[in-house]
mmCIF file of C-alpha atoms and ligand atoms in Angstrom:
data_model
loop_
_atom_site.group_PDB
_atom_site.id
_atom_site.type_symbol
_atom_site.label_atom_id
_atom_site.label_comp_id
_atom_site.label_asym_id
_atom_site.label_seq_id
_atom_site.Cartn_x
_atom_site.Cartn_y
_atom_site.Cartn_z
ATOM 1 C CA MET Y 1 112.827 65.971 53.960
ATOM 2 C CA SER Y 2 113.475 67.933 57.507
ATOM 3 C CA THR Y 3 112.458 71.500 56.335
ATOM 4 C CA PHE Y 4 115.157 73.755 55.925
ATOM 5 C CA ALA Y 5 115.264 77.644 56.098
ATOM 6 C CA VAL Y 6 117.040 79.788 53.023
ATOM 7 C CA ILE Y 7 118.653 83.647 54.094
ATOM 8 C CA SER Y 8 120.620 85.250 51.445
ATOM 9 C CA ASP Y 9 121.905 89.168 51.262
ATOM 10 C CA VAL Y 10 122.407 89.777 55.284
ATOM 11 C CA HIS Y 11 124.582 92.982 54.586
ATOM 12 C CA GLY Y 12 125.423 93.712 57.971
ATOM 13 C CA ASN Y 13 121.842 94.407 58.925
ATOM 14 C CA LEU Y 14 122.133 92.876 62.310
ATOM 15 C CA GLU Y 15 118.506 94.264 62.640
ATOM 16 C CA ALA Y 16 117.253 92.415 60.335
ATOM 17 C CA LEU Y 17 119.447 88.760 60.812
ATOM 18 C CA GLN Y 18 118.258 88.826 64.420
ATOM 19 C CA ALA Y 19 114.725 88.670 63.113
ATOM 20 C CA VAL Y 20 115.258 86.653 60.742
ATOM 21 C CA LEU Y 21 116.831 84.041 63.392
ATOM 22 C CA THR Y 22 114.103 84.295 65.646
ATOM 23 C CA LYS Y 23 111.174 83.739 63.193
ATOM 24 C CA ILE Y 24 113.272 80.457 62.406
ATOM 25 C CA ASP Y 25 113.346 79.577 65.784
ATOM 26 C CA GLU Y 26 109.855 79.873 66.165
ATOM 27 C CA LEU Y 27 109.137 77.498 62.758
ATOM 28 C CA GLY Y 28 111.167 74.815 64.771
ATOM 29 C CA VAL Y 29 113.459 75.167 61.681
ATOM 30 C CA THR Y 30 117.025 74.222 62.634
ATOM 31 C CA SER Y 31 118.780 73.818 59.107
ATOM 32 C CA ILE Y 32 119.287 77.323 57.987
ATOM 33 C CA TYR Y 33 121.462 77.844 54.618
ATOM 34 C CA SER Y 34 122.968 80.972 53.753
ATOM 35 C CA LEU Y 35 123.590 82.324 50.218
ATOM 36 C CA GLY Y 36 126.582 84.744 50.682
ATOM 37 C CA ASP Y 37 126.699 88.380 50.853
ATOM 38 C CA VAL Y 38 126.564 88.568 54.703
ATOM 39 C CA VAL Y 39 128.228 91.583 54.934
ATOM 40 C CA GLY Y 40 128.605 94.870 52.528
ATOM 41 C CA TYR Y 41 126.288 97.923 52.758
ATOM 42 C CA GLY Y 42 125.319 97.266 56.622
ATOM 43 C CA PRO Y 43 126.632 98.731 59.897
ATOM 44 C CA ASP Y 44 127.512 95.266 61.774
ATOM 45 C CA PRO Y 45 129.499 93.035 59.258
ATOM 46 C CA GLU Y 46 131.301 91.415 61.910
ATOM 47 C CA ALA Y 47 127.760 90.221 64.280
ATOM 48 C CA CYS Y 48 126.584 89.382 61.118
ATOM 49 C CA VAL Y 49 129.281 87.191 60.276
ATOM 50 C CA LEU Y 50 129.906 85.403 63.751
ATOM 51 C CA LEU Y 51 125.586 85.158 64.097
ATOM 52 C CA THR Y 52 125.634 83.299 60.114
ATOM 53 C CA GLU Y 53 128.292 80.690 61.311
ATOM 54 C CA LYS Y 54 126.988 79.907 64.706
ATOM 55 C CA HIS Y 55 123.276 79.522 63.087
ATOM 56 C CA CYS Y 56 123.878 78.264 59.456
ATOM 57 C CA CYS Y 57 125.213 74.645 58.437
ATOM 58 C CA LEU Y 58 125.995 76.312 55.285
ATOM 59 C CA ARG Y 59 127.685 79.797 54.401
ATOM 60 C CA LEU Y 60 128.544 80.476 50.680
ATOM 61 C CA MET Y 61 130.514 83.272 49.320
ATOM 62 C CA GLY Y 62 129.125 86.144 48.026
ATOM 63 C CA ASN Y 63 130.325 88.569 45.786
ATOM 64 C CA HIS Y 64 130.917 91.852 48.805
ATOM 65 C CA GLU Y 65 132.705 88.796 50.481
ATOM 66 C CA TYR Y 66 134.513 88.499 47.363
ATOM 67 C CA ALA Y 67 135.450 91.642 47.030
ATOM 68 C CA VAL Y 68 136.212 91.965 50.947
ATOM 69 C CA VAL Y 69 139.053 89.522 50.859
ATOM 70 C CA HIS Y 70 140.029 89.756 47.224
ATOM 71 C CA PRO Y 71 141.146 93.985 47.276
ATOM 72 C CA GLU Y 72 142.983 93.331 43.781
ATOM 73 C CA SER Y 73 140.279 91.615 42.194
ATOM 74 C CA GLY Y 74 139.190 95.249 40.220
ATOM 75 C CA VAL Y 75 135.207 94.133 40.422
ATOM 76 C CA THR Y 76 133.076 97.488 39.345
ATOM 77 C CA PHE Y 77 130.912 98.763 42.114
ATOM 78 C CA ASN Y 78 129.595 101.767 41.771
ATOM 79 C CA ALA Y 79 130.898 104.687 44.169
ATOM 80 C CA THR Y 80 127.961 104.173 47.385
ATOM 81 C CA ALA Y 81 128.618 100.708 47.224
ATOM 82 C CA LYS Y 82 132.961 101.150 46.636
ATOM 83 C CA LEU Y 83 132.681 103.404 50.089
ATOM 84 C CA ALA Y 84 130.721 100.986 52.130
ATOM 85 C CA LEU Y 85 133.259 97.757 51.085
ATOM 86 C CA ASP Y 86 136.375 99.904 51.832
ATOM 87 C CA TRP Y 87 134.605 100.817 54.952
ATOM 88 C CA THR Y 88 133.360 96.950 55.525
ATOM 89 C CA ARG Y 89 136.756 95.548 54.698
ATOM 90 C CA GLN Y 90 138.579 97.760 57.369
ATOM 91 C CA ARG Y 91 136.074 96.779 60.171
ATOM 92 C CA ILE Y 92 136.792 92.912 58.725
ATOM 93 C CA GLN Y 93 140.081 92.973 59.035
ATOM 94 C CA GLU Y 94 140.470 94.642 62.730
ATOM 95 C CA ALA Y 95 138.578 91.795 63.941
ATOM 96 C CA ARG Y 96 140.319 89.165 62.302
ATOM 97 C CA LEU Y 97 138.112 87.822 59.877
ATOM 98 C CA GLU Y 98 139.743 87.426 57.086
ATOM 99 C CA ASP Y 99 140.670 84.253 56.782
ATOM 100 C CA ARG Y 100 137.231 82.664 57.938
ATOM 101 C CA ILE Y 101 135.849 84.497 54.939
ATOM 102 C CA SER Y 102 138.235 83.922 52.397
ATOM 103 C CA GLU Y 103 137.399 79.620 52.675
ATOM 104 C CA LEU Y 104 133.727 80.103 51.388
ATOM 105 C CA GLN Y 105 132.686 79.212 48.136
ATOM 106 C CA PRO Y 106 130.399 80.257 45.947
ATOM 107 C CA PHE Y 107 128.025 77.342 45.239
ATOM 108 C CA HIS Y 108 127.224 73.875 47.257
ATOM 109 C CA GLN Y 109 125.777 71.334 45.471
ATOM 110 C CA GLN Y 110 123.524 68.768 48.098
ATOM 111 C CA GLY Y 111 121.683 65.737 46.746
ATOM 112 C CA GLU Y 112 119.316 66.973 44.154
ATOM 113 C CA THR Y 113 119.591 71.015 45.951
ATOM 114 C CA LEU Y 114 122.257 73.210 44.536
ATOM 115 C CA PHE Y 115 122.900 76.299 46.439
ATOM 116 C CA VAL Y 116 124.626 79.681 44.737
ATOM 117 C CA HIS Y 117 124.882 82.779 45.625
ATOM 118 C CA GLY Y 118 124.306 84.361 41.652
ATOM 119 C CA SER Y 119 123.770 81.818 39.026
ATOM 120 C CA VAL Y 120 123.917 78.130 37.919
ATOM 121 C CA GLN Y 121 125.400 80.407 34.754
ATOM 122 C CA ASN Y 122 127.902 82.702 37.134
ATOM 123 C CA ALA Y 123 127.743 81.401 40.835
ATOM 124 C CA LEU Y 124 129.091 85.027 42.120
ATOM 125 C CA TYR Y 125 127.773 88.067 40.015
ATOM 126 C CA GLU Y 126 125.263 87.250 37.528
ATOM 127 C CA TYR Y 127 121.464 88.737 38.386
ATOM 128 C CA LEU Y 128 118.534 87.245 36.922
ATOM 129 C CA VAL Y 129 116.150 90.208 35.060
ATOM 130 C CA GLU Y 130 113.212 90.498 33.612
ATOM 131 C CA SER Y 131 114.408 92.224 30.324
ATOM 132 C CA ASP Y 132 118.287 92.273 29.187
ATOM 133 C CA ARG Y 133 120.120 94.230 31.232
ATOM 134 C CA ASN Y 134 124.216 94.736 30.761
ATOM 135 C CA GLY Y 135 124.085 91.057 30.020
ATOM 136 C CA HIS Y 136 122.758 89.457 32.620
ATOM 137 C CA SER Y 137 120.001 86.640 32.110
ATOM 138 C CA THR Y 138 116.496 87.266 31.509
ATOM 139 C CA PHE Y 139 113.581 85.440 32.676
ATOM 140 C CA ASP Y 140 113.474 83.646 29.331
ATOM 141 C CA GLU Y 141 116.594 82.594 29.741
ATOM 142 C CA VAL Y 142 116.459 81.411 33.059
ATOM 143 C CA VAL Y 143 113.541 78.946 31.914
ATOM 144 C CA GLU Y 144 115.983 77.807 29.444
ATOM 145 C CA SER Y 145 118.311 76.869 32.220
ATOM 146 C CA LEU Y 146 115.877 74.884 33.808
ATOM 147 C CA GLU Y 147 115.226 73.015 30.679
ATOM 148 C CA ASN Y 148 118.722 72.671 29.923
ATOM 149 C CA ASP Y 149 120.896 73.231 32.653
ATOM 150 C CA PHE Y 150 119.238 70.841 35.679
ATOM 151 C CA ILE Y 151 120.714 67.918 34.914
ATOM 152 C CA TYR Y 152 122.487 67.453 37.898
ATOM 153 C CA PHE Y 153 120.442 68.380 40.554
ATOM 154 C CA ARG Y 154 116.596 69.427 40.160
ATOM 155 C CA LEU Y 155 116.103 72.635 42.448
ATOM 156 C CA CYS Y 156 118.412 75.825 42.791
ATOM 157 C CA PHE Y 157 117.836 78.281 45.301
ATOM 158 C CA VAL Y 158 119.718 81.737 44.671
ATOM 159 C CA GLY Y 159 120.519 84.875 46.484
ATOM 160 C CA HIS Y 160 122.107 88.241 45.101
ATOM 161 C CA ASN Y 161 118.978 89.660 43.547
ATOM 162 C CA HIS Y 162 117.622 90.821 46.728
ATOM 163 C CA LYS Y 163 113.866 89.817 45.039
ATOM 164 C CA PRO Y 164 111.889 86.567 45.774
ATOM 165 C CA PHE Y 165 110.629 85.238 42.802
ATOM 166 C CA LEU Y 166 110.458 81.663 42.029
ATOM 167 C CA ALA Y 167 110.411 80.147 38.059
ATOM 168 C CA THR Y 168 109.700 76.882 37.130
ATOM 169 C CA THR Y 169 109.425 75.845 33.194
ATOM 170 C CA GLU Y 170 105.863 76.769 32.919
ATOM 171 C CA GLY Y 171 107.018 80.200 33.561
ATOM 172 C CA PHE Y 172 106.906 82.762 36.640
ATOM 173 C CA LEU Y 173 105.942 83.455 40.388
ATOM 174 C CA HIS Y 174 106.289 86.855 42.640
ATOM 175 C CA PRO Y 175 105.313 85.925 46.066
ATOM 176 C CA HIS Y 176 103.019 88.486 47.602
ATOM 177 C CA ASP Y 177 100.636 88.897 50.950
ATOM 178 C CA GLY Y 178 97.983 86.796 49.096
ATOM 179 C CA LEU Y 179 99.974 83.707 48.235
ATOM 180 C CA ARG Y 180 103.340 83.089 49.953
ATOM 181 C CA GLU Y 181 103.458 79.193 49.087
ATOM 182 C CA PHE Y 182 104.186 77.087 46.346
ATOM 183 C CA GLN Y 183 103.612 73.169 46.105
ATOM 184 C CA VAL Y 184 106.347 71.379 44.097
ATOM 185 C CA PRO Y 185 105.030 68.564 41.919
ATOM 186 C CA GLN Y 186 107.491 66.030 42.281
ATOM 187 C CA GLU Y 187 110.318 66.071 39.624
ATOM 188 C CA GLU Y 188 109.457 69.640 39.003
ATOM 189 C CA ARG Y 189 112.894 71.798 38.104
ATOM 190 C CA LEU Y 190 112.672 75.047 40.308
ATOM 191 C CA TYR Y 191 114.873 78.641 40.280
ATOM 192 C CA VAL Y 192 113.845 79.902 43.810
ATOM 193 C CA SER Y 193 115.071 82.961 44.378
ATOM 194 C CA VAL Y 194 115.228 83.534 47.463
ATOM 195 C CA GLY Y 195 115.260 87.864 48.399
ATOM 196 C CA SER Y 196 117.017 89.815 50.216
ATOM 197 C CA VAL Y 197 117.435 89.386 54.677
ATOM 198 C CA GLY Y 198 119.254 92.692 54.764
ATOM 199 C CA GLN Y 199 118.341 94.937 51.905
ATOM 200 C CA PRO Y 200 114.818 93.710 49.732
ATOM 201 C CA ARG Y 201 114.417 95.669 46.751
ATOM 202 C CA ASP Y 202 110.661 94.680 45.724
ATOM 203 C CA ARG Y 203 109.253 97.616 47.632
ATOM 204 C CA ASP Y 204 108.802 95.613 50.651
ATOM 205 C CA PRO Y 205 111.233 96.672 53.869
ATOM 206 C CA ARG Y 206 110.542 93.485 55.593
ATOM 207 C CA ALA Y 207 113.344 91.189 55.832
ATOM 208 C CA CYS Y 208 112.464 87.806 53.236
ATOM 209 C CA PHE Y 209 113.717 85.093 53.338
ATOM 210 C CA VAL Y 210 112.400 81.001 52.319
ATOM 211 C CA THR Y 211 111.942 77.597 54.271
ATOM 212 C CA TYR Y 212 111.117 73.967 52.019
ATOM 213 C CA ASP Y 213 109.824 71.408 53.603
ATOM 214 C CA GLY Y 214 110.456 68.946 50.760
ATOM 215 C CA ALA Y 215 107.260 69.901 49.046
ATOM 216 C CA LYS Y 216 106.055 73.051 49.605
ATOM 217 C CA ILE Y 217 108.396 76.607 49.239
ATOM 218 C CA THR Y 218 107.130 79.305 51.519
ATOM 219 C CA TYR Y 219 108.325 83.248 51.395
ATOM 220 C CA HIS Y 220 108.514 84.599 55.122
ATOM 221 C CA ARG Y 221 108.339 88.253 55.609
ATOM 222 C CA VAL Y 222 109.329 89.694 58.818
ATOM 223 C CA ALA Y 223 108.889 93.068 59.947
ATOM 224 C CA TYR Y 224 112.174 94.776 62.051
ATOM 225 C CA PRO Y 225 113.040 97.970 63.208
ATOM 226 C CA PHE Y 226 115.026 99.029 60.112
ATOM 227 C CA GLU Y 227 115.676 102.355 61.790
ATOM 228 C CA ILE Y 228 117.628 101.166 64.118
ATOM 229 C CA THR Y 229 119.447 99.824 61.444
ATOM 230 C CA ALA Y 230 119.285 102.863 59.087
ATOM 231 C CA GLY Y 231 120.335 105.044 62.342
ATOM 232 C CA LYS Y 232 124.148 103.243 62.624
ATOM 233 C CA ILE Y 233 124.305 103.068 59.071
ATOM 234 C CA ARG Y 234 124.515 107.689 59.696
ATOM 235 C CA SER Y 235 126.025 107.403 62.772
ATOM 236 C CA ARG Y 236 128.991 105.263 61.251
ATOM 237 C CA GLY Y 237 130.047 107.257 58.245
ATOM 238 C CA LEU Y 238 128.498 105.053 55.727
ATOM 239 C CA PRO Y 239 126.449 106.360 52.543
ATOM 240 C CA GLY Y 240 123.114 108.187 53.793
ATOM 241 C CA VAL Y 241 121.173 106.593 51.124
ATOM 242 C CA LEU Y 242 122.003 103.204 52.197
ATOM 243 C CA ALA Y 243 119.997 103.972 55.461
ATOM 244 C CA ASP Y 244 117.102 105.952 53.248
ATOM 245 C CA ARG Y 245 116.810 102.493 50.937
ATOM 246 C CA LEU Y 246 115.847 100.112 54.129
ATOM 247 C CA ALA Y 247 112.131 102.246 54.798
ATOM 248 C CA LEU Y 248 111.393 101.596 51.104
ATOM 249 C CA GLY Y 249 112.250 98.280 50.319
ATOM 250 C CA ARG Y 250 114.680 99.266 47.324
HETATM 251 FE FE1 FE2 F 1 125.468 89.488 45.517
#
Protein backbone atom coordinates (compact mmCIF):
# COMPACT_ATOMS: atom_id res chain seq x y z
CA MET A 1 0.00 0.00 0.00
CA SER A 2 1.31 3.41 -0.87
CA THR A 3 1.07 6.06 1.81
CA PHE A 4 -1.97 8.30 1.74
CA ALA A 5 -2.89 11.45 3.66
CA VAL A 6 -6.27 12.25 5.24
CA ILE A 7 -7.36 15.83 5.85
CA SER A 8 -10.62 17.20 7.23
CA ASP A 9 -12.41 20.33 8.38
CA VAL A 10 -10.46 22.91 6.41
CA HIS A 11 -13.31 25.35 7.08
CA GLY A 12 -12.33 27.98 4.58
CA ASN A 13 -8.86 28.44 6.06
CA LEU A 14 -6.67 28.85 2.98
CA GLU A 15 -3.44 29.54 4.88
CA ALA A 16 -3.77 26.31 6.87
CA LEU A 17 -4.70 24.30 3.77
CA GLN A 18 -1.74 25.63 1.79
CA ALA A 19 0.64 24.80 4.65
CA VAL A 20 -0.75 21.26 4.91
CA LEU A 21 -0.57 20.66 1.13
CA THR A 22 3.04 21.86 1.13
CA LYS A 23 3.89 19.48 3.97
CA ILE A 24 2.15 16.55 2.24
CA ASP A 25 4.09 17.33 -0.94
CA GLU A 26 7.36 17.39 1.02
CA LEU A 27 6.48 13.96 2.40
CA GLY A 28 6.16 12.69 -1.18
CA VAL A 29 2.53 11.65 -0.61
CA THR A 30 0.30 12.00 -3.67
CA SER A 31 -3.02 10.51 -2.51
CA ILE A 32 -5.05 12.88 -0.33
CA TYR A 33 -8.52 12.11 1.05
CA SER A 34 -10.65 15.00 2.30
CA LEU A 35 -13.36 14.13 4.82
CA GLY A 36 -15.48 17.25 4.33
CA ASP A 37 -16.29 20.61 5.88
CA VAL A 38 -13.92 22.32 3.45
CA VAL A 39 -16.19 25.37 3.88
CA GLY A 40 -17.85 27.14 6.83
CA TYR A 41 -16.42 29.54 9.46
CA GLY A 42 -13.40 30.65 7.43
CA PRO A 43 -12.86 33.52 4.98
CA ASP A 44 -11.83 31.62 1.80
CA PRO A 45 -14.45 28.94 1.06
CA GLU A 46 -14.23 29.14 -2.75
CA ALA A 47 -10.43 28.94 -2.88
CA CYS A 48 -10.45 25.98 -0.49
CA VAL A 49 -13.06 24.15 -2.60
CA LEU A 50 -10.98 24.68 -5.74
CA LEU A 51 -7.72 23.66 -4.07
CA THR A 52 -9.16 20.45 -2.63
CA GLU A 53 -10.71 19.64 -6.01
CA LYS A 54 -7.26 19.98 -7.53
CA HIS A 55 -5.35 17.93 -4.96
CA CYS A 56 -7.70 15.38 -3.37
CA CYS A 57 -8.62 12.01 -4.88
CA LEU A 58 -11.66 11.81 -2.59
CA ARG A 59 -13.80 14.66 -1.26
CA LEU A 60 -16.63 13.94 1.13
CA MET A 61 -19.58 16.09 2.08
CA GLY A 62 -19.55 17.50 5.60
CA ASN A 63 -22.46 18.98 7.53
CA HIS A 64 -21.37 22.51 6.50
CA GLU A 65 -21.38 21.64 2.79
CA TYR A 66 -24.77 20.00 3.30
CA ALA A 67 -26.17 23.12 4.96
CA VAL A 68 -24.74 25.36 2.22
CA VAL A 69 -26.50 23.45 -0.57
CA HIS A 70 -29.64 22.54 1.44
CA PRO A 71 -30.77 25.81 3.05
CA GLU A 72 -34.20 24.23 3.56
CA SER A 73 -32.83 21.37 5.68
CA GLY A 74 -33.41 23.27 8.93
CA VAL A 75 -30.26 21.91 10.50
CA THR A 76 -29.57 23.74 13.73
CA PHE A 77 -26.36 25.71 13.95
CA ASN A 78 -25.45 28.04 16.78
CA ALA A 79 -25.78 31.77 16.06
CA THR A 80 -22.11 32.24 15.10
CA ALA A 81 -22.06 29.23 12.81
CA LYS A 82 -25.35 30.34 11.24
CA LEU A 83 -23.98 33.80 10.42
CA ALA A 84 -20.89 32.22 8.89
CA LEU A 85 -23.03 29.70 7.02
CA ASP A 86 -25.19 32.37 5.37
CA TRP A 87 -22.06 34.34 4.42
CA THR A 88 -20.44 31.17 3.01
CA ARG A 89 -23.55 30.22 1.02
CA GLN A 90 -23.53 33.58 -0.69
CA ARG A 91 -19.85 33.26 -1.61
CA ILE A 92 -20.35 29.73 -2.95
CA GLN A 93 -23.38 30.80 -4.98
CA GLU A 94 -21.53 33.79 -6.45
CA ALA A 95 -18.69 31.46 -7.47
CA ARG A 96 -21.26 29.00 -8.94
CA LEU A 97 -19.85 26.10 -6.96
CA GLU A 98 -23.12 24.71 -5.49
CA ASP A 99 -23.58 21.99 -8.11
CA ARG A 100 -20.11 20.62 -7.51
CA ILE A 101 -20.70 20.58 -3.77
CA SER A 102 -24.17 19.04 -3.92
CA GLU A 103 -22.90 15.92 -5.65
CA LEU A 104 -20.54 14.99 -2.80
CA GLN A 105 -21.28 12.01 -0.53
CA PRO A 106 -20.68 11.86 3.25
CA PHE A 107 -18.91 8.48 3.22
CA HIS A 108 -16.89 6.24 0.95
CA GLN A 109 -15.61 2.70 1.38
CA GLN A 110 -12.46 1.54 -0.33
CA GLY A 111 -11.46 -2.05 0.39
CA GLU A 112 -11.13 -2.46 4.13
CA THR A 113 -11.16 1.29 4.77
CA LEU A 114 -14.17 3.51 5.41
CA PHE A 115 -13.87 7.28 5.05
CA VAL A 116 -16.68 9.26 6.67
CA HIS A 117 -17.29 12.82 7.81
CA GLY A 118 -19.11 12.25 11.14
CA SER A 119 -19.19 8.72 12.48
CA VAL A 120 -20.08 5.15 11.53
CA GLN A 121 -23.52 5.68 13.11
CA ASN A 122 -24.23 9.08 11.55
CA ALA A 123 -22.15 10.04 8.54
CA LEU A 124 -22.87 13.77 8.63
CA TYR A 125 -23.54 14.91 12.15
CA GLU A 126 -22.30 12.76 14.98
CA TYR A 127 -19.49 13.85 17.28
CA LEU A 128 -17.50 11.24 19.19
CA VAL A 129 -17.08 12.50 22.74
CA GLU A 130 -15.43 11.43 25.98
CA SER A 131 -18.60 11.62 28.08
CA ASP A 132 -22.26 11.70 27.14
CA ARG A 133 -23.38 14.96 25.57
CA ASN A 134 -26.48 15.56 23.51
CA GLY A 135 -26.84 11.89 22.71
CA HIS A 136 -23.56 11.66 20.81
CA SER A 137 -21.50 8.47 20.98
CA THR A 138 -19.15 8.26 23.94
CA PHE A 139 -15.73 6.69 23.78
CA ASP A 140 -17.12 3.49 25.36
CA GLU A 141 -19.70 3.29 22.60
CA VAL A 142 -16.97 3.88 20.02
CA VAL A 143 -15.14 0.80 21.30
CA GLU A 144 -18.44 -1.14 21.16
CA SER A 145 -18.86 0.08 17.60
CA LEU A 146 -15.40 -1.24 16.72
CA GLU A 147 -16.48 -4.65 17.97
CA ASN A 148 -19.99 -4.67 16.49
CA ASP A 149 -20.01 -2.52 13.37
CA PHE A 150 -16.58 -3.04 11.85
CA ILE A 151 -17.62 -6.05 9.78
CA TYR A 152 -17.09 -4.95 6.19
CA PHE A 153 -14.24 -2.58 6.98
CA ARG A 154 -11.30 -2.56 9.39
CA LEU A 155 -10.22 1.06 9.42
CA CYS A 156 -12.43 4.10 9.69
CA PHE A 157 -11.13 7.64 9.21
CA VAL A 158 -13.47 10.33 10.57
CA GLY A 159 -13.41 14.12 10.58
CA HIS A 160 -15.96 16.50 12.14
CA ASN A 161 -14.61 16.15 15.69
CA HIS A 162 -11.78 18.69 15.21
CA LYS A 163 -9.93 16.71 17.90
CA PRO A 164 -7.41 14.07 16.90
CA PHE A 165 -7.59 10.67 18.57
CA LEU A 166 -7.22 7.05 17.73
CA ALA A 167 -9.44 4.29 19.13
CA THR A 168 -8.73 0.58 19.09
CA THR A 169 -10.53 -2.29 20.81
CA GLU A 170 -7.91 -1.83 23.56
CA GLY A 171 -8.84 1.79 24.26
CA PHE A 172 -7.99 5.34 23.26
CA LEU A 173 -4.83 7.18 22.33
CA HIS A 174 -4.42 10.92 22.04
CA PRO A 175 -1.48 12.04 19.91
CA HIS A 176 0.85 14.64 21.40
CA ASP A 177 4.27 16.03 20.61
CA GLY A 178 6.00 13.11 22.35
CA LEU A 179 3.95 10.51 20.50
CA ARG A 180 2.49 10.99 17.07
CA GLU A 181 3.20 7.64 15.38
CA PHE A 182 1.19 4.50 16.06
CA GLN A 183 1.96 1.07 14.66
CA VAL A 184 -1.22 -0.69 13.63
CA PRO A 185 -1.16 -4.43 14.29
CA GLN A 186 -2.39 -6.52 11.36
CA GLU A 187 -6.09 -7.28 11.77
CA GLU A 188 -6.59 -4.49 14.35
CA ARG A 189 -9.73 -2.43 13.90
CA LEU A 190 -9.21 1.27 14.16
CA TYR A 191 -11.27 4.45 14.49
CA VAL A 192 -9.04 7.36 13.44
CA SER A 193 -10.23 10.89 14.15
CA VAL A 194 -7.94 12.94 11.93
CA GLY A 195 -8.33 16.34 13.60
CA SER A 196 -8.89 19.60 11.73
CA VAL A 197 -6.79 21.49 9.21
CA GLY A 198 -8.46 24.87 9.58
CA GLN A 199 -9.96 25.01 13.06
CA PRO A 200 -8.22 22.64 15.52
CA ARG A 201 -9.99 22.36 18.89
CA ASP A 202 -7.45 20.45 20.99
CA ARG A 203 -5.72 23.61 22.26
CA ASP A 204 -2.98 23.26 19.66
CA PRO A 205 -3.45 25.94 16.98
CA ARG A 206 -1.35 24.10 14.40
CA ALA A 207 -3.14 22.48 11.45
CA CYS A 208 -3.60 18.73 11.87
CA PHE A 209 -3.70 15.84 9.39
CA VAL A 210 -2.89 12.13 9.25
CA THR A 211 -0.85 9.83 7.03
CA TYR A 212 -1.14 6.04 6.83
CA ASP A 213 1.41 3.79 5.12
CA GLY A 214 -0.35 0.46 5.61
CA ALA A 215 1.29 -0.20 8.96
CA LYS A 216 1.65 3.10 10.75
CA ILE A 217 -0.68 6.03 11.49
CA THR A 218 1.16 9.34 11.84
CA TYR A 219 -0.41 12.55 13.12
CA HIS A 220 1.22 15.68 11.68
CA ARG A 221 0.98 19.24 13.01
CA VAL A 222 1.85 22.20 10.79
CA ALA A 223 2.26 25.77 11.97
CA TYR A 224 0.71 28.36 9.66
CA PRO A 225 0.20 32.15 9.83
CA PHE A 226 -3.20 32.09 11.56
CA GLU A 227 -3.03 35.84 12.17
CA ILE A 228 -3.47 36.34 8.40
CA THR A 229 -6.58 34.13 8.40
CA ALA A 230 -7.87 35.91 11.51
CA GLY A 231 -7.39 39.31 9.84
CA LYS A 232 -9.42 38.19 6.82
CA ILE A 233 -12.21 36.84 9.07
CA ARG A 234 -12.54 40.27 10.70
CA SER A 235 -12.17 42.35 7.54
CA ARG A 236 -14.73 40.27 5.62
CA GLY A 237 -17.39 40.73 8.29
CA LEU A 238 -17.42 37.24 9.79
CA PRO A 239 -17.89 36.94 13.60
CA GLY A 240 -14.70 37.96 15.45
CA VAL A 241 -14.90 34.94 17.75
CA LEU A 242 -14.03 32.79 14.72
CA ALA A 243 -10.79 34.76 14.37
CA ASP A 244 -9.93 34.66 18.08
CA ARG A 245 -10.26 30.89 18.40
CA LEU A 246 -7.60 30.15 15.75
CA ALA A 247 -4.81 31.40 18.01
CA LEU A 248 -6.13 29.29 20.87
CA GLY A 249 -6.76 26.07 19.02
CA ARG A 250 -10.27 25.74 20.40
FE1 LIG B 1 -18.42 18.75 10.44
